[in-house]
Amino acid sequence: MAGRILIIVDGPAALTYGTPMVTALRQRKYTVQVAPTAYPGPSATAFVSELAWTTLSGHPCKTIETLDAEAFRQQDLILLAPVSHQVLDIFLRGKALEYLQAAGKPVLAAVPRLSSDPQEDPTEFLAKMPPRSILLQGDTLLDLGAMGTLKAPSLEALLLTVDSILSKNDLAGKRVLITAGPTAEDIDPVRFLTNRSSGKMGIALATAAALRGAEVQLVHGPIQTTVPALTNLHAVPVRSAEEMHHAVLECWTNLDIAILAAAVADFRPDHYAPQKIKKVDGQALILNLRRTPDILAELGTFETRPFLVGFAAESDDVEVNALLKLRKKHCDLICANDIRKPGCGFAVDTNQITLYSPEEAPLHLPLKPKRELADDILNEIVRRMK
Ligand code: C5P
C-alpha cells in the first residue's frame, strides 16, 4: 500500500496502542511519521521517547507542538490515535487546526474512552475537518496498567479504514443515496411490526462509499448499530416505510448512485390505534394490513435516475426471485443473498452475495465481512457505470 501517514499519539495509549499501530502500518508499506504530544505530565513522550518513535517508524519524529504547515501538507492521511482530550485541546486552541484545514487531507480520529476520563465529544471537531474524515469508535479494551483501561477501535478496524481512505478516492464528486435497516410500522403506542434487519450491510456500504469520497445520504430505519461519524456521510433516521419513502424522495436530486439495502416492511396496519389496544379474554385480534409504498419499484419508473441497486434477501429460489426483481423494479443491479445460509443475511457481520444485472452473467462474491463486501459491491458499481 502506498501513502504517507502522520500519526499523532498521546498519553499512555501511545505505548499500548500507538507502537503496535506504527509497526502494523509499516508492515503494510505505508510511510509513517509520528508526532507525539510533549506537554508536561503524562504526554506521549513521557511513555515512549522521541528516539523510540524515530526508530520504530523509520522517520524523524517531531512532537506535535513543533509541527509546521508543511508537515501536514506532505501527508495523505492524518491519524489521531487516540483523539484524546489533550489532542483535541491542542487542535482546537492552536495553529495545528489551521495547518490541518489548509492541508485538506482526510483525518482518521480513533475515539478513545478512558476509564478515568470524562466522555469526550469530538463531533464538533469533526465538523471542522476536511472531507473523508472519520471518527472511529470502538470497543476493544486495552489494559493501560496503572493508568486504567481504554476502549478504542481494534487495530484491525483501524487498518481497514486506513486502507479504504488511501487506496481509492474513485467516488469523489459522486452523490450516493443508501437506505438501510428495517422499518417499524406502529399498531398502537406500544406495539409495532418490524423485521430482523440490523442495517449493518447498508451502513457498511455508506461507510465505504464515504471513505471513497462520495457525498452520502443514509436513510435508515430504527437500528442499534452505530453509524460512523464521517464528514461526508449524512444520516437521516426514519421510522416507517412511509417516512423512508418521503426521505428518499427528498434526497432525490442529482444522485449518481442509489443503493436500496433497507428491509422495508411490505405491510402496515390499516389503522393506527392512538390508545393501547386492550386484550379481551377469549377474543382474537384481527389486524388489517395494507401495502406500504415500494420505494425501489417507484424509483425504477423515473425517467432520469441514477445507477439503481436493489437487494433481495431470499429464503428459496434465490436466482429466480432476484432476476424477477431486477426486471420488475427496473434495477441496474440486484445484490441477492440466501438468508438460510450460515453467516448470511440479517444481524450477522458477514454475508455472501451474488450480483445480477441485465447485461452480465451473475457474479458470485465469496462469504466475507460486510464491510469488505461493501467495497466489492462498490467496485462493481463503479466498473459497470463506466
Ligand atoms: O420485493 P422485495 O421487498 O424483496 O425487494 C427488496 C428490494 O426492494 C430492496 O432493495 C428493498 O430495499 C426494496 N424495497 C423498497 N420498498 C419496499 C420494499 C422493498 O424499496 N416497500
Short mmCIF file of C-alpha atoms and ligand atoms in Angstrom, two decimals:
data_model
loop_
_atom_site.label_atom_id
_atom_site.label_comp_id
_atom_site.label_asym_id
_atom_site.label_seq_id
_atom_site.Cartn_x
_atom_site.Cartn_y
_atom_site.Cartn_z
CA MET A 1 0.00 0.00 0.00
CA ALA A 2 1.28 3.45 -0.78
CA GLY A 3 0.64 6.55 1.26
CA ARG A 4 2.12 8.88 3.83
CA ILE A 5 0.57 8.96 7.26
CA LEU A 6 1.20 11.37 10.10
CA ILE A 7 0.26 9.68 13.37
CA ILE A 8 -0.45 11.84 16.38
CA VAL A 9 -0.21 9.88 19.60
CA ASP A 10 -0.90 10.82 23.19
CA GLY A 11 -0.58 9.60 26.77
CA PRO A 12 -0.21 6.01 27.93
CA ALA A 13 -2.14 4.82 24.86
CA ALA A 14 0.97 5.77 22.87
CA LEU A 15 2.68 2.77 24.38
CA THR A 16 -0.08 0.15 24.21
CA TYR A 17 -1.99 1.40 21.17
CA GLY A 18 0.48 3.55 19.24
CA THR A 19 3.50 1.29 18.99
CA PRO A 20 1.76 -1.81 17.50
CA MET A 21 -0.12 0.53 15.13
CA VAL A 22 3.07 2.11 13.80
CA THR A 23 4.59 -1.33 13.26
CA ALA A 24 1.46 -2.67 11.52
CA LEU A 25 1.24 0.34 9.21
CA ARG A 26 4.92 0.00 8.29
CA GLN A 27 4.38 -3.69 7.56
CA ARG A 28 1.70 -2.62 5.10
CA LYS A 29 4.34 -0.43 3.41
CA TYR A 30 2.91 2.92 4.45
CA THR A 31 5.35 5.75 5.09
CA VAL A 32 4.77 6.67 8.69
CA GLN A 33 5.80 9.69 10.68
CA VAL A 34 4.96 10.04 14.35
CA ALA A 35 4.14 13.26 16.16
CA PRO A 36 3.80 12.57 19.88
CA THR A 37 2.42 15.04 22.37
CA ALA A 38 5.05 16.54 24.72
CA TYR A 39 3.16 18.60 27.28
CA PRO A 40 4.37 18.32 30.91
CA GLY A 41 2.85 15.28 32.58
CA PRO A 42 1.53 12.05 31.03
CA SER A 43 2.15 13.05 27.39
CA ALA A 44 3.17 10.53 24.72
CA THR A 45 6.89 11.30 25.08
CA ALA A 46 6.66 10.52 28.81
CA PHE A 47 5.83 6.93 27.81
CA VAL A 48 7.76 6.43 24.55
CA SER A 49 10.78 8.60 23.72
CA GLU A 50 11.20 10.55 20.51
CA LEU A 51 14.17 8.36 19.68
CA ALA A 52 11.99 5.26 20.06
CA TRP A 53 9.37 6.72 17.68
CA THR A 54 12.07 7.62 15.14
CA THR A 55 13.46 4.09 15.33
CA LEU A 56 10.07 2.40 15.14
CA SER A 57 8.67 4.50 12.30
CA GLY A 58 11.91 4.89 10.33
CA HIS A 59 11.31 8.62 10.06
CA PRO A 60 12.41 11.55 12.22
CA CYS A 61 9.92 12.15 14.99
CA LYS A 62 8.79 15.71 15.73
CA THR A 63 6.49 16.48 18.61
CA ILE A 64 3.05 17.80 17.65
CA GLU A 65 3.89 21.15 19.24
CA THR A 66 6.74 21.68 16.73
CA LEU A 67 4.94 20.68 13.51
CA ASP A 68 4.59 23.34 10.80
CA ALA A 69 2.12 23.67 7.92
CA GLU A 70 4.43 21.75 5.57
CA ALA A 71 4.43 18.72 7.88
CA PHE A 72 0.64 18.41 7.34
CA ARG A 73 0.73 19.20 3.62
CA GLN A 74 3.19 16.37 2.89
CA GLN A 75 0.78 13.69 4.16
CA ASP A 76 -2.03 11.67 2.59
CA LEU A 77 -3.74 10.99 5.91
CA ILE A 78 -3.59 12.38 9.41
CA LEU A 79 -4.23 9.73 12.03
CA LEU A 80 -5.15 10.86 15.53
CA ALA A 81 -4.82 7.74 17.61
CA PRO A 82 -6.33 8.34 20.00
CA VAL A 83 -8.06 11.71 19.72
CA SER A 84 -7.70 12.35 23.44
CA HIS A 85 -8.85 15.32 25.46
CA GLN A 86 -5.33 16.84 25.15
CA VAL A 87 -5.09 16.27 21.40
CA LEU A 88 -8.47 17.95 20.91
CA ASP A 89 -7.28 20.80 23.06
CA ILE A 90 -4.09 21.23 21.02
CA PHE A 91 -6.07 21.31 17.76
CA LEU A 92 -8.91 23.48 18.93
CA ARG A 93 -6.59 26.06 20.53
CA GLY A 94 -3.50 26.31 18.36
CA LYS A 95 -2.12 26.63 14.87
CA ALA A 96 -2.38 22.88 14.26
CA LEU A 97 -6.05 23.19 13.27
CA GLU A 98 -5.23 25.87 10.71
CA TYR A 99 -2.48 23.67 9.22
CA LEU A 100 -4.76 20.66 9.15
CA GLN A 101 -7.54 22.53 7.38
CA ALA A 102 -5.16 24.19 4.92
CA ALA A 103 -3.60 20.82 4.01
CA GLY A 104 -7.12 19.42 3.28
CA LYS A 105 -6.04 15.82 3.93
CA PRO A 106 -8.52 13.37 5.50
CA VAL A 107 -8.33 12.83 9.24
CA LEU A 108 -8.97 9.50 10.92
CA ALA A 109 -9.63 10.06 14.61
CA ALA A 110 -9.75 6.96 16.79
CA VAL A 111 -12.07 7.89 19.61
CA PRO A 112 -10.86 6.58 22.97
CA ARG A 113 -12.86 6.11 26.09
CA LEU A 114 -10.50 6.20 29.04
CA SER A 115 -11.97 4.65 32.16
CA SER A 116 -10.70 7.60 34.22
CA ASP A 117 -11.56 10.43 31.81
CA PRO A 118 -14.80 12.32 31.25
CA GLN A 119 -16.50 11.33 27.99
CA GLU A 120 -15.23 13.33 25.06
CA ASP A 121 -17.43 14.52 22.26
CA PRO A 122 -15.22 15.19 19.25
CA THR A 123 -18.23 15.72 16.93
CA GLU A 124 -17.67 19.45 16.90
CA PHE A 125 -14.07 18.81 15.91
CA LEU A 126 -15.15 16.53 13.05
CA ALA A 127 -17.27 19.30 11.58
CA LYS A 128 -14.09 21.34 11.10
CA MET A 129 -12.22 18.54 9.32
CA PRO A 130 -11.67 18.10 5.56
CA PRO A 131 -13.89 15.69 3.54
CA ARG A 132 -13.48 11.94 4.10
CA SER A 133 -12.55 12.49 7.73
CA ILE A 134 -13.93 9.96 10.17
CA LEU A 135 -14.38 9.42 13.90
CA LEU A 136 -13.83 5.75 14.52
CA GLN A 137 -15.44 4.40 17.69
CA GLY A 138 -14.54 1.01 19.08
CA ASP A 139 -14.95 -1.43 21.89
CA THR A 140 -11.57 -3.12 22.05
CA LEU A 141 -10.43 -2.97 25.66
CA LEU A 142 -6.78 -2.02 26.20
CA ASP A 143 -5.14 -2.52 29.56
CA LEU A 144 -3.04 0.54 30.35
CA GLY A 145 -1.71 -0.99 33.55
CA ALA A 146 -1.63 1.55 36.38
CA MET A 147 -3.36 4.12 34.10
CA GLY A 148 -6.60 2.14 33.89
CA THR A 149 -8.23 0.85 30.72
CA LEU A 150 -9.01 2.32 27.33
CA LYS A 151 -11.71 1.40 24.86
CA ALA A 152 -10.70 2.10 21.28
CA PRO A 153 -11.22 0.76 17.76
CA SER A 154 -9.39 -2.51 17.17
CA LEU A 155 -6.18 -2.39 15.18
CA GLU A 156 -7.97 -4.45 12.52
CA ALA A 157 -10.78 -1.89 12.13
CA LEU A 158 -8.29 0.94 12.09
CA LEU A 159 -6.16 -0.68 9.35
CA LEU A 160 -9.22 -1.40 7.22
CA THR A 161 -10.27 2.24 7.42
CA VAL A 162 -6.76 3.49 6.62
CA ASP A 163 -6.64 1.14 3.60
CA SER A 164 -10.04 2.36 2.38
CA ILE A 165 -9.10 6.03 2.58
CA LEU A 166 -5.70 5.59 0.97
CA SER A 167 -6.48 3.03 -1.72
CA LYS A 168 -9.34 4.75 -3.55
CA ASN A 169 -10.96 8.12 -3.98
CA ASP A 170 -12.94 6.95 -7.02
CA LEU A 171 -16.31 8.21 -5.76
CA ALA A 172 -15.12 11.79 -5.21
CA GLY A 173 -17.72 14.19 -6.53
CA LYS A 174 -20.44 11.50 -6.66
CA ARG A 175 -23.71 11.72 -4.75
CA VAL A 176 -24.89 8.43 -3.30
CA LEU A 177 -28.17 7.55 -1.57
CA ILE A 178 -28.35 4.43 0.59
CA THR A 179 -31.27 3.00 2.55
CA ALA A 180 -30.63 0.65 5.47
CA GLY A 181 -32.21 -1.22 8.34
CA PRO A 182 -35.78 -2.27 9.00
CA THR A 183 -38.81 -0.04 9.19
CA ALA A 184 -41.25 -0.09 12.10
CA GLU A 185 -44.97 0.09 11.43
CA ASP A 186 -46.85 1.21 14.51
CA ILE A 187 -50.02 -0.61 15.58
CA ASP A 188 -50.64 1.42 18.75
CA PRO A 189 -48.41 3.48 21.09
CA VAL A 190 -46.59 0.35 22.33
CA ARG A 191 -46.74 -2.21 19.53
CA PHE A 192 -45.32 -2.28 16.04
CA LEU A 193 -44.46 -4.58 13.13
CA THR A 194 -40.83 -4.88 12.10
CA ASN A 195 -38.19 -7.38 10.92
CA ARG A 196 -34.76 -8.73 11.78
CA SER A 197 -32.66 -6.31 9.71
CA SER A 198 -29.77 -4.72 11.66
CA GLY A 199 -28.81 -2.19 8.99
CA LYS A 200 -25.22 -3.49 9.00
CA MET A 201 -24.97 -4.05 5.23
CA GLY A 202 -26.33 -0.60 4.40
CA ILE A 203 -24.10 1.08 6.98
CA ALA A 204 -21.07 -0.79 5.61
CA LEU A 205 -21.93 0.46 2.10
CA ALA A 206 -22.44 4.02 3.31
CA THR A 207 -19.12 3.98 5.21
CA ALA A 208 -17.19 2.52 2.27
CA ALA A 209 -18.74 4.98 -0.22
CA ALA A 210 -17.97 7.97 2.02
CA LEU A 211 -14.38 6.83 2.61
CA ARG A 212 -14.04 6.58 -1.19
CA GLY A 213 -15.02 10.21 -1.46
CA ALA A 214 -18.78 10.17 -2.17
CA GLU A 215 -21.26 12.55 -0.60
CA VAL A 216 -23.55 10.00 1.07
CA GLN A 217 -27.12 10.28 2.34
CA LEU A 218 -28.01 7.30 4.52
CA VAL A 219 -31.75 6.97 5.14
CA HIS A 220 -32.13 4.33 7.85
CA GLY A 221 -34.89 2.82 9.93
CA PRO A 222 -34.66 2.11 13.71
CA ILE A 223 -31.27 0.43 14.29
CA GLN A 224 -28.97 -0.44 17.20
CA THR A 225 -25.80 -0.38 15.05
CA THR A 226 -23.80 2.85 15.28
CA VAL A 227 -23.45 4.87 12.11
CA PRO A 228 -19.82 6.05 11.92
CA ALA A 229 -19.31 9.80 12.11
CA LEU A 230 -17.87 10.90 8.75
CA THR A 231 -17.72 14.41 7.34
CA ASN A 232 -19.42 13.36 4.10
CA LEU A 233 -21.95 10.86 5.46
CA HIS A 234 -25.33 12.32 6.42
CA ALA A 235 -27.64 10.03 8.33
CA VAL A 236 -31.40 10.57 8.04
CA PRO A 237 -33.18 8.45 10.66
CA VAL A 238 -36.77 7.45 9.90
CA ARG A 239 -39.27 5.02 11.42
CA SER A 240 -41.88 3.77 8.98
CA ALA A 241 -41.87 2.80 5.29
CA GLU A 242 -43.94 5.92 4.63
CA GLU A 243 -41.28 8.10 6.28
CA MET A 244 -38.49 6.32 4.40
CA HIS A 245 -40.35 6.88 1.13
CA HIS A 246 -40.67 10.56 1.90
CA ALA A 247 -37.00 10.94 2.98
CA VAL A 248 -35.73 9.15 -0.15
CA LEU A 249 -37.73 11.45 -2.43
CA GLU A 250 -36.35 14.45 -0.50
CA CYS A 251 -32.77 13.30 -1.27
CA TRP A 252 -33.64 12.55 -4.88
CA THR A 253 -31.68 15.27 -6.66
CA ASN A 254 -28.54 14.95 -8.76
CA LEU A 255 -27.84 11.45 -7.49
CA ASP A 256 -25.26 9.28 -9.21
CA ILE A 257 -25.95 6.06 -7.35
CA ALA A 258 -28.88 4.80 -5.23
CA ILE A 259 -28.48 1.58 -3.24
CA LEU A 260 -31.65 0.42 -1.52
CA ALA A 261 -30.49 -2.04 1.11
CA ALA A 262 -33.28 -1.43 3.64
CA ALA A 263 -35.62 -4.25 4.61
CA VAL A 264 -38.74 -2.16 4.21
CA ALA A 265 -41.88 -3.62 5.79
CA ASP A 266 -44.23 -4.63 2.99
CA PHE A 267 -47.36 -4.10 5.08
CA ARG A 268 -48.52 -1.69 7.73
CA PRO A 269 -51.63 -1.70 9.93
CA ASP A 270 -54.57 -0.18 8.13
CA HIS A 271 -55.36 1.94 11.16
CA TYR A 272 -53.12 3.23 13.92
CA ALA A 273 -54.83 2.97 17.32
CA PRO A 274 -53.90 6.10 19.30
CA GLN A 275 -54.65 4.25 22.55
CA LYS A 276 -53.14 0.91 23.55
CA ILE A 277 -55.35 -1.88 22.24
CA LYS A 278 -56.82 -3.81 25.19
CA LYS A 279 -56.94 -7.60 25.10
CA VAL A 280 -60.32 -9.21 25.65
CA ASP A 281 -60.42 -12.71 27.18
CA GLY A 282 -61.10 -15.39 24.63
CA GLN A 283 -61.16 -12.94 21.73
CA ALA A 284 -58.65 -12.95 18.88
CA LEU A 285 -57.36 -9.70 17.48
CA ILE A 286 -57.56 -9.29 13.73
CA LEU A 287 -55.22 -6.78 12.21
CA ASN A 288 -55.98 -5.45 8.76
CA LEU A 289 -52.77 -4.73 6.90
CA ARG A 290 -52.24 -2.64 3.80
CA ARG A 291 -49.25 -2.43 1.43
CA THR A 292 -46.54 0.15 2.00
CA PRO A 293 -45.09 2.06 -0.95
CA ASP A 294 -42.46 0.04 -2.84
CA ILE A 295 -39.75 2.69 -2.89
CA LEU A 296 -37.35 0.84 -5.19
CA ALA A 297 -40.05 -0.03 -7.71
CA GLU A 298 -41.18 3.59 -7.80
CA LEU A 299 -37.63 4.89 -8.34
CA GLY A 300 -37.22 2.41 -11.18
CA THR A 301 -40.03 4.11 -13.09
CA PHE A 302 -38.40 7.57 -13.04
CA GLU A 303 -37.13 8.78 -16.40
CA THR A 304 -33.90 10.28 -15.14
CA ARG A 305 -32.47 8.10 -12.47
CA PRO A 306 -29.09 7.21 -11.02
CA PHE A 307 -27.44 3.80 -11.18
CA LEU A 308 -30.07 1.86 -9.25
CA VAL A 309 -29.15 -1.04 -6.96
CA GLY A 310 -31.63 -3.21 -5.07
CA PHE A 311 -31.24 -6.01 -2.57
CA ALA A 312 -33.03 -9.34 -2.48
CA ALA A 313 -32.95 -11.37 0.74
CA GLU A 314 -34.39 -14.74 -0.22
CA SER A 315 -35.02 -18.00 1.57
CA ASP A 316 -35.67 -20.02 -1.61
CA ASP A 317 -35.16 -19.84 -5.38
CA VAL A 318 -32.64 -17.02 -4.99
CA GLU A 319 -31.74 -16.73 -8.66
CA VAL A 320 -35.31 -16.82 -10.00
CA ASN A 321 -36.51 -14.27 -7.45
CA ALA A 322 -33.51 -11.98 -7.93
CA LEU A 323 -33.94 -11.92 -11.72
CA LEU A 324 -37.64 -11.28 -11.32
CA LYS A 325 -36.93 -8.32 -9.01
CA LEU A 326 -34.28 -6.98 -11.39
CA ARG A 327 -36.84 -6.78 -14.20
CA LYS A 328 -39.88 -5.80 -12.19
CA LYS A 329 -38.15 -2.97 -10.33
CA HIS A 330 -36.01 -1.81 -13.30
CA CYS A 331 -32.71 -2.01 -11.39
CA ASP A 332 -29.23 -1.89 -12.84
CA LEU A 333 -28.03 -4.37 -10.25
CA ILE A 334 -29.55 -6.70 -7.66
CA CYS A 335 -27.50 -7.93 -4.69
CA ALA A 336 -29.07 -11.21 -3.71
CA ASN A 337 -28.39 -13.38 -0.71
CA ASP A 338 -29.76 -16.62 0.64
CA ILE A 339 -30.71 -15.83 4.23
CA ARG A 340 -30.77 -19.53 5.17
CA LYS A 341 -27.02 -19.95 4.59
CA PRO A 342 -24.80 -19.76 7.71
CA GLY A 343 -23.04 -16.39 8.05
CA CYS A 344 -25.53 -14.67 5.72
CA GLY A 345 -28.27 -12.14 5.97
CA PHE A 346 -29.70 -10.37 8.98
CA ALA A 347 -27.83 -9.24 12.11
CA VAL A 348 -24.52 -11.00 11.32
CA ASP A 349 -21.26 -9.29 10.35
CA THR A 350 -20.68 -11.42 7.26
CA ASN A 351 -22.62 -12.02 4.07
CA GLN A 352 -22.46 -13.85 0.77
CA ILE A 353 -23.91 -12.05 -2.19
CA THR A 354 -24.50 -12.72 -5.86
CA LEU A 355 -24.84 -9.79 -8.23
CA TYR A 356 -27.44 -9.93 -11.01
CA SER A 357 -27.63 -7.38 -13.80
CA PRO A 358 -29.47 -7.20 -17.14
CA GLU A 359 -26.24 -7.36 -19.20
CA GLU A 360 -23.81 -9.64 -17.43
CA ALA A 361 -23.65 -13.17 -16.08
CA PRO A 362 -24.28 -13.48 -12.32
CA LEU A 363 -21.24 -12.68 -10.22
CA HIS A 364 -20.84 -14.74 -7.04
CA LEU A 365 -18.93 -12.89 -4.34
CA PRO A 366 -17.40 -15.03 -1.56
CA LEU A 367 -18.59 -15.06 2.06
CA LYS A 368 -16.82 -12.18 3.82
CA PRO A 369 -17.27 -9.36 6.34
CA LYS A 370 -19.98 -6.93 5.24
CA ARG A 371 -17.53 -4.05 5.35
CA GLU A 372 -15.23 -5.78 2.82
CA LEU A 373 -18.18 -6.91 0.73
CA ALA A 374 -19.33 -3.29 0.57
CA ASP A 375 -16.11 -2.36 -1.22
CA ASP A 376 -16.53 -5.28 -3.66
CA ILE A 377 -20.08 -4.15 -4.47
CA LEU A 378 -18.91 -0.55 -4.96
CA ASN A 379 -16.07 -1.76 -7.23
CA GLU A 380 -18.66 -3.49 -9.40
CA ILE A 381 -20.93 -0.44 -9.45
CA VAL A 382 -18.04 1.83 -10.46
CA ARG A 383 -16.92 -0.60 -13.20
CA ARG A 384 -20.44 -1.04 -14.60
CA MET A 385 -21.16 2.69 -14.58
CA LYS A 386 -18.23 3.42 -16.89
O1 C5P B 1 -39.66 -7.11 -3.07
P1 C5P B 1 -38.60 -7.11 -2.03
O2 C5P B 1 -39.02 -6.49 -0.73
O3 C5P B 1 -37.92 -8.43 -1.80
O4 C5P B 1 -37.47 -6.17 -2.66
C1 C5P B 1 -36.30 -5.87 -1.99
C2 C5P B 1 -35.72 -4.59 -2.53
O5 C5P B 1 -36.72 -3.60 -2.68
C3 C5P B 1 -34.71 -3.99 -1.58
O6 C5P B 1 -33.77 -3.28 -2.33
C4 C5P B 1 -35.57 -3.07 -0.73
O7 C5P B 1 -34.82 -2.03 -0.13
C5 C5P B 1 -36.57 -2.54 -1.74
N1 C5P B 1 -37.90 -2.23 -1.19
C6 C5P B 1 -38.33 -0.91 -1.15
N2 C5P B 1 -39.60 -0.62 -0.68
C7 C5P B 1 -40.42 -1.60 -0.25
C8 C5P B 1 -39.99 -2.95 -0.29
C9 C5P B 1 -38.73 -3.22 -0.76
O8 C5P B 1 -37.56 -0.02 -1.52
N3 C5P B 1 -41.61 -1.30 0.21
#
